[in-house]
Amino acid sequence: KKIARKKITLKFTIFALKYSERSHKHIKILEPNAGLGSLIDVLLNYKNADSFDIDANDFAPDMAYALKIKYGDKVNVYSGDIMKSKVKNTYDYIFCNPPFNVLNPNPPPRTLNDVDFIAHYYNMLKPKGVLCAIISDSFKSNSNSKYKKFKEY
């Protein structure tokens, strides 16, 4: 199972980079739900990795600390609630595997779904930026208004 996931992750990131006209110059990249860094590992092994400026965020301070140790100065690591970020028009690429469902305790408490994260990340892209996300297929059948908006877009 772990090998299959790595192959999917590898294909996912390389596909996005390979088919972009920006793949040969300085590229600003975000991995907003970094976890163990699976997507970042692939990026750092890419042939043009020296042209990447990678930011990684994880909500859990312990995970962010582990990422800092793992990557040193190769990756800018942050910890915090990415959904509170006001960053806009910053990234050429955002690679992510956002939570499918998570309870947001901030007022008003509500459940955030993967499509909420995608909508937020979209605003963090530069014009013509690329967002690559691994998401559930629940948006296909869910009739909730936010899923309807997601499908319409």
mmCIF file of C-alpha atoms in Angstrom:
data_model
loop_
_atom_site.group_PDB
_atom_site.id
_atom_site.type_symbol
_atom_site.label_atom_id
_atom_site.label_comp_id
_atom_site.label_asym_id
_atom_site.label_seq_id
_atom_site.Cartn_x
_atom_site.Cartn_y
_atom_site.Cartn_z
ATOM 1 C CA LYS A 1 0.000 0.000 0.000
ATOM 2 C CA LYS A 2 2.831 2.399 0.884
ATOM 3 C CA ILE A 3 4.624 1.697 -2.415
ATOM 4 C CA ALA A 4 1.432 2.303 -4.410
ATOM 5 C CA ARG A 5 0.916 5.628 -2.608
ATOM 6 C CA LYS A 6 4.481 6.714 -3.377
ATOM 7 C CA LYS A 7 3.995 5.872 -7.064
ATOM 8 C CA ILE A 8 0.773 7.894 -7.181
ATOM 9 C CA THR A 9 2.455 10.779 -5.365
ATOM 10 C CA LEU A 10 5.404 10.668 -7.745
ATOM 11 C CA LYS A 11 3.189 10.654 -10.846
ATOM 12 C CA PHE A 12 1.037 13.403 -9.370
ATOM 13 C CA THR A 13 3.862 15.867 -8.767
ATOM 14 C CA ILE A 14 5.939 15.085 -11.849
ATOM 15 C CA PHE A 15 2.914 15.378 -14.128
ATOM 16 C CA ALA A 16 2.179 18.873 -12.876
ATOM 17 C CA LEU A 17 5.772 20.056 -13.159
ATOM 18 C CA LYS A 18 6.565 18.341 -16.441
ATOM 19 C CA TYR A 19 3.684 19.914 -18.326
ATOM 20 C CA SER A 20 4.223 23.456 -17.139
ATOM 21 C CA GLU A 21 6.088 26.111 -19.075
ATOM 22 C CA ARG A 22 7.392 27.345 -15.714
ATOM 23 C CA SER A 23 9.328 24.157 -14.971
ATOM 24 C CA HIS A 24 12.657 25.672 -15.997
ATOM 25 C CA LYS A 25 12.734 28.843 -13.850
ATOM 26 C CA HIS A 26 12.392 29.823 -10.196
ATOM 27 C CA ILE A 27 9.236 28.223 -8.818
ATOM 28 C CA LYS A 28 7.441 29.104 -5.572
ATOM 29 C CA ILE A 29 5.717 25.981 -4.169
ATOM 30 C CA LEU A 30 3.435 25.375 -1.182
ATOM 31 C CA GLU A 31 2.557 22.099 0.516
ATOM 32 C CA PRO A 32 -0.086 23.335 2.979
ATOM 33 C CA ASN A 33 -0.844 20.022 4.733
ATOM 34 C CA ALA A 34 2.656 18.620 4.749
ATOM 35 C CA GLY A 35 2.272 15.773 7.238
ATOM 36 C CA LEU A 36 5.296 13.506 6.801
ATOM 37 C CA GLY A 37 6.443 15.337 3.671
ATOM 38 C CA SER A 38 5.644 12.702 1.025
ATOM 39 C CA LEU A 39 4.956 15.300 -1.661
ATOM 40 C CA ILE A 40 8.001 17.341 -0.673
ATOM 41 C CA ASP A 41 10.235 14.258 -0.901
ATOM 42 C CA VAL A 42 9.237 13.867 -4.535
ATOM 43 C CA LEU A 43 9.794 17.555 -5.268
ATOM 44 C CA LEU A 44 13.280 17.561 -3.751
ATOM 45 C CA ASN A 45 14.266 14.637 -5.970
ATOM 46 C CA TYR A 46 13.062 16.366 -9.124
ATOM 47 C CA LYS A 47 15.745 17.333 -11.642
ATOM 48 C CA ASN A 48 15.127 21.092 -11.232
ATOM 49 C CA ALA A 49 14.771 21.030 -7.438
ATOM 50 C CA ASP A 50 17.436 23.715 -7.060
ATOM 51 C CA SER A 51 15.024 26.184 -8.698
ATOM 52 C CA PHE A 52 12.255 25.459 -6.156
ATOM 53 C CA ASP A 53 11.442 27.672 -3.189
ATOM 54 C CA ILE A 54 9.260 25.352 -1.091
ATOM 55 C CA ASP A 55 7.035 26.352 1.809
ATOM 56 C CA ALA A 56 5.483 23.636 3.961
ATOM 57 C CA ASN A 57 2.828 24.021 6.624
ATOM 58 C CA ASP A 58 1.397 21.610 9.125
ATOM 59 C CA PHE A 59 -1.214 22.460 11.731
ATOM 60 C CA ALA A 60 0.447 20.253 14.351
ATOM 61 C CA PRO A 61 3.538 21.892 15.889
ATOM 62 C CA ASP A 62 5.175 18.478 16.460
ATOM 63 C CA MET A 63 4.821 17.589 12.777
ATOM 64 C CA ALA A 64 6.197 20.963 11.720
ATOM 65 C CA TYR A 65 9.166 20.468 14.039
ATOM 66 C CA ALA A 66 9.812 17.019 12.535
ATOM 67 C CA LEU A 67 9.699 18.554 9.042
ATOM 68 C CA LYS A 68 12.211 21.238 10.078
ATOM 69 C CA ILE A 69 14.586 18.548 11.288
ATOM 70 C CA LYS A 70 14.025 16.415 8.182
ATOM 71 C CA TYR A 71 14.538 19.184 5.608
ATOM 72 C CA GLY A 72 16.757 21.724 7.344
ATOM 73 C CA ASP A 73 17.132 24.823 5.180
ATOM 74 C CA LYS A 74 15.855 23.105 1.994
ATOM 75 C CA VAL A 75 12.225 23.863 2.938
ATOM 76 C CA ASN A 76 10.613 26.799 4.765
ATOM 77 C CA VAL A 77 8.446 25.117 7.406
ATOM 78 C CA TYR A 78 5.539 26.771 9.218
ATOM 79 C CA SER A 79 3.016 25.602 11.769
ATOM 80 C CA GLY A 80 -0.465 26.970 12.202
ATOM 81 C CA ASP A 81 -3.970 27.099 10.854
ATOM 82 C CA ILE A 82 -3.466 27.579 7.107
ATOM 83 C CA MET A 83 -7.131 28.518 6.783
ATOM 84 C CA LYS A 84 -6.371 31.750 8.673
ATOM 85 C CA SER A 85 -3.677 32.707 6.173
ATOM 86 C CA LYS A 86 -4.234 35.944 4.267
ATOM 87 C CA VAL A 87 -1.560 35.082 1.678
ATOM 88 C CA LYS A 88 -2.713 35.746 -1.899
ATOM 89 C CA ASN A 89 -1.134 35.480 -5.368
ATOM 90 C CA THR A 90 2.075 33.953 -4.027
ATOM 91 C CA TYR A 91 2.542 30.417 -5.338
ATOM 92 C CA ASP A 92 3.233 28.966 -8.776
ATOM 93 C CA TYR A 93 2.244 25.525 -7.512
ATOM 94 C CA ILE A 94 0.331 24.180 -4.565
ATOM 95 C CA PHE A 95 0.552 20.419 -4.040
ATOM 96 C CA CYS A 96 -1.717 19.055 -1.367
ATOM 97 C CA ASN A 97 -3.640 16.218 0.153
ATOM 98 C CA PRO A 98 -6.027 18.214 2.370
ATOM 99 C CA PRO A 99 -8.097 16.668 5.156
ATOM 100 C CA PHE A 100 -11.362 15.275 3.816
ATOM 101 C CA ASN A 101 -13.266 16.273 6.991
ATOM 102 C CA VAL A 102 -11.991 18.177 9.994
ATOM 103 C CA LEU A 103 -13.797 20.032 12.774
ATOM 104 C CA ASN A 104 -12.731 23.668 12.864
ATOM 105 C CA PRO A 105 -13.079 24.787 16.511
ATOM 106 C CA ASN A 106 -12.797 28.482 15.623
ATOM 107 C CA PRO A 107 -16.040 30.426 15.971
ATOM 108 C CA PRO A 108 -18.380 29.461 14.557
ATOM 109 C CA PRO A 109 -17.415 25.785 14.934
ATOM 110 C CA ARG A 110 -17.982 23.963 11.655
ATOM 111 C CA THR A 111 -16.764 21.018 9.668
ATOM 112 C CA LEU A 112 -14.298 21.836 6.916
ATOM 113 C CA ASN A 113 -14.115 19.538 3.926
ATOM 114 C CA ASP A 114 -11.442 19.100 1.293
ATOM 115 C CA VAL A 115 -13.304 21.479 -1.035
ATOM 116 C CA ASP A 116 -13.095 24.245 1.609
ATOM 117 C CA PHE A 117 -9.325 23.858 1.676
ATOM 118 C CA ILE A 118 -9.130 23.830 -2.124
ATOM 119 C CA ALA A 119 -11.157 27.051 -2.358
ATOM 120 C CA HIS A 120 -8.848 28.731 0.158
ATOM 121 C CA TYR A 121 -5.662 27.510 -1.536
ATOM 122 C CA TYR A 122 -6.867 28.661 -4.939
ATOM 123 C CA ASN A 123 -6.599 32.271 -3.757
ATOM 124 C CA MET A 124 -2.989 31.679 -2.759
ATOM 125 C CA LEU A 125 -1.962 30.959 -6.363
ATOM 126 C CA LYS A 126 -0.319 33.433 -8.697
ATOM 127 C CA PRO A 127 -2.219 34.121 -11.920
ATOM 128 C CA LYS A 128 -1.794 30.988 -14.045
ATOM 129 C CA GLY A 129 -0.693 29.066 -10.953
ATOM 130 C CA VAL A 130 -1.371 25.340 -10.699
ATOM 131 C CA LEU A 131 -3.181 23.633 -7.827
ATOM 132 C CA CYS A 132 -2.789 19.842 -7.647
ATOM 133 C CA ALA A 133 -4.834 18.158 -4.946
ATOM 134 C CA ILE A 134 -5.668 14.650 -3.898
ATOM 135 C CA ILE A 135 -9.298 14.870 -2.794
ATOM 136 C CA SER A 136 -12.221 12.582 -2.100
ATOM 137 C CA ASP A 137 -14.850 12.006 -4.750
ATOM 138 C CA SER A 138 -17.629 13.159 -2.410
ATOM 139 C CA PHE A 139 -18.077 16.376 -4.389
ATOM 140 C CA LYS A 140 -19.535 14.303 -7.231
ATOM 141 C CA SER A 141 -22.572 13.102 -5.302
ATOM 142 C CA ASN A 142 -22.965 15.577 -2.431
ATOM 143 C CA SER A 143 -25.718 18.159 -2.992
ATOM 144 C CA ASN A 144 -24.552 20.533 -0.258
ATOM 145 C CA SER A 145 -24.285 24.128 -1.550
ATOM 146 C CA LYS A 146 -20.500 24.303 -1.189
ATOM 147 C CA TYR A 147 -20.123 21.125 -3.253
ATOM 148 C CA LYS A 148 -22.487 22.545 -5.867
ATOM 149 C CA LYS A 149 -20.300 25.670 -6.142
ATOM 150 C CA PHE A 150 -17.208 23.511 -6.386
ATOM 151 C CA LYS A 151 -18.704 21.455 -9.214
ATOM 152 C CA GLU A 152 -19.858 24.581 -11.059
ATOM 153 C CA TYR A 153 -16.421 26.121 -10.938
#
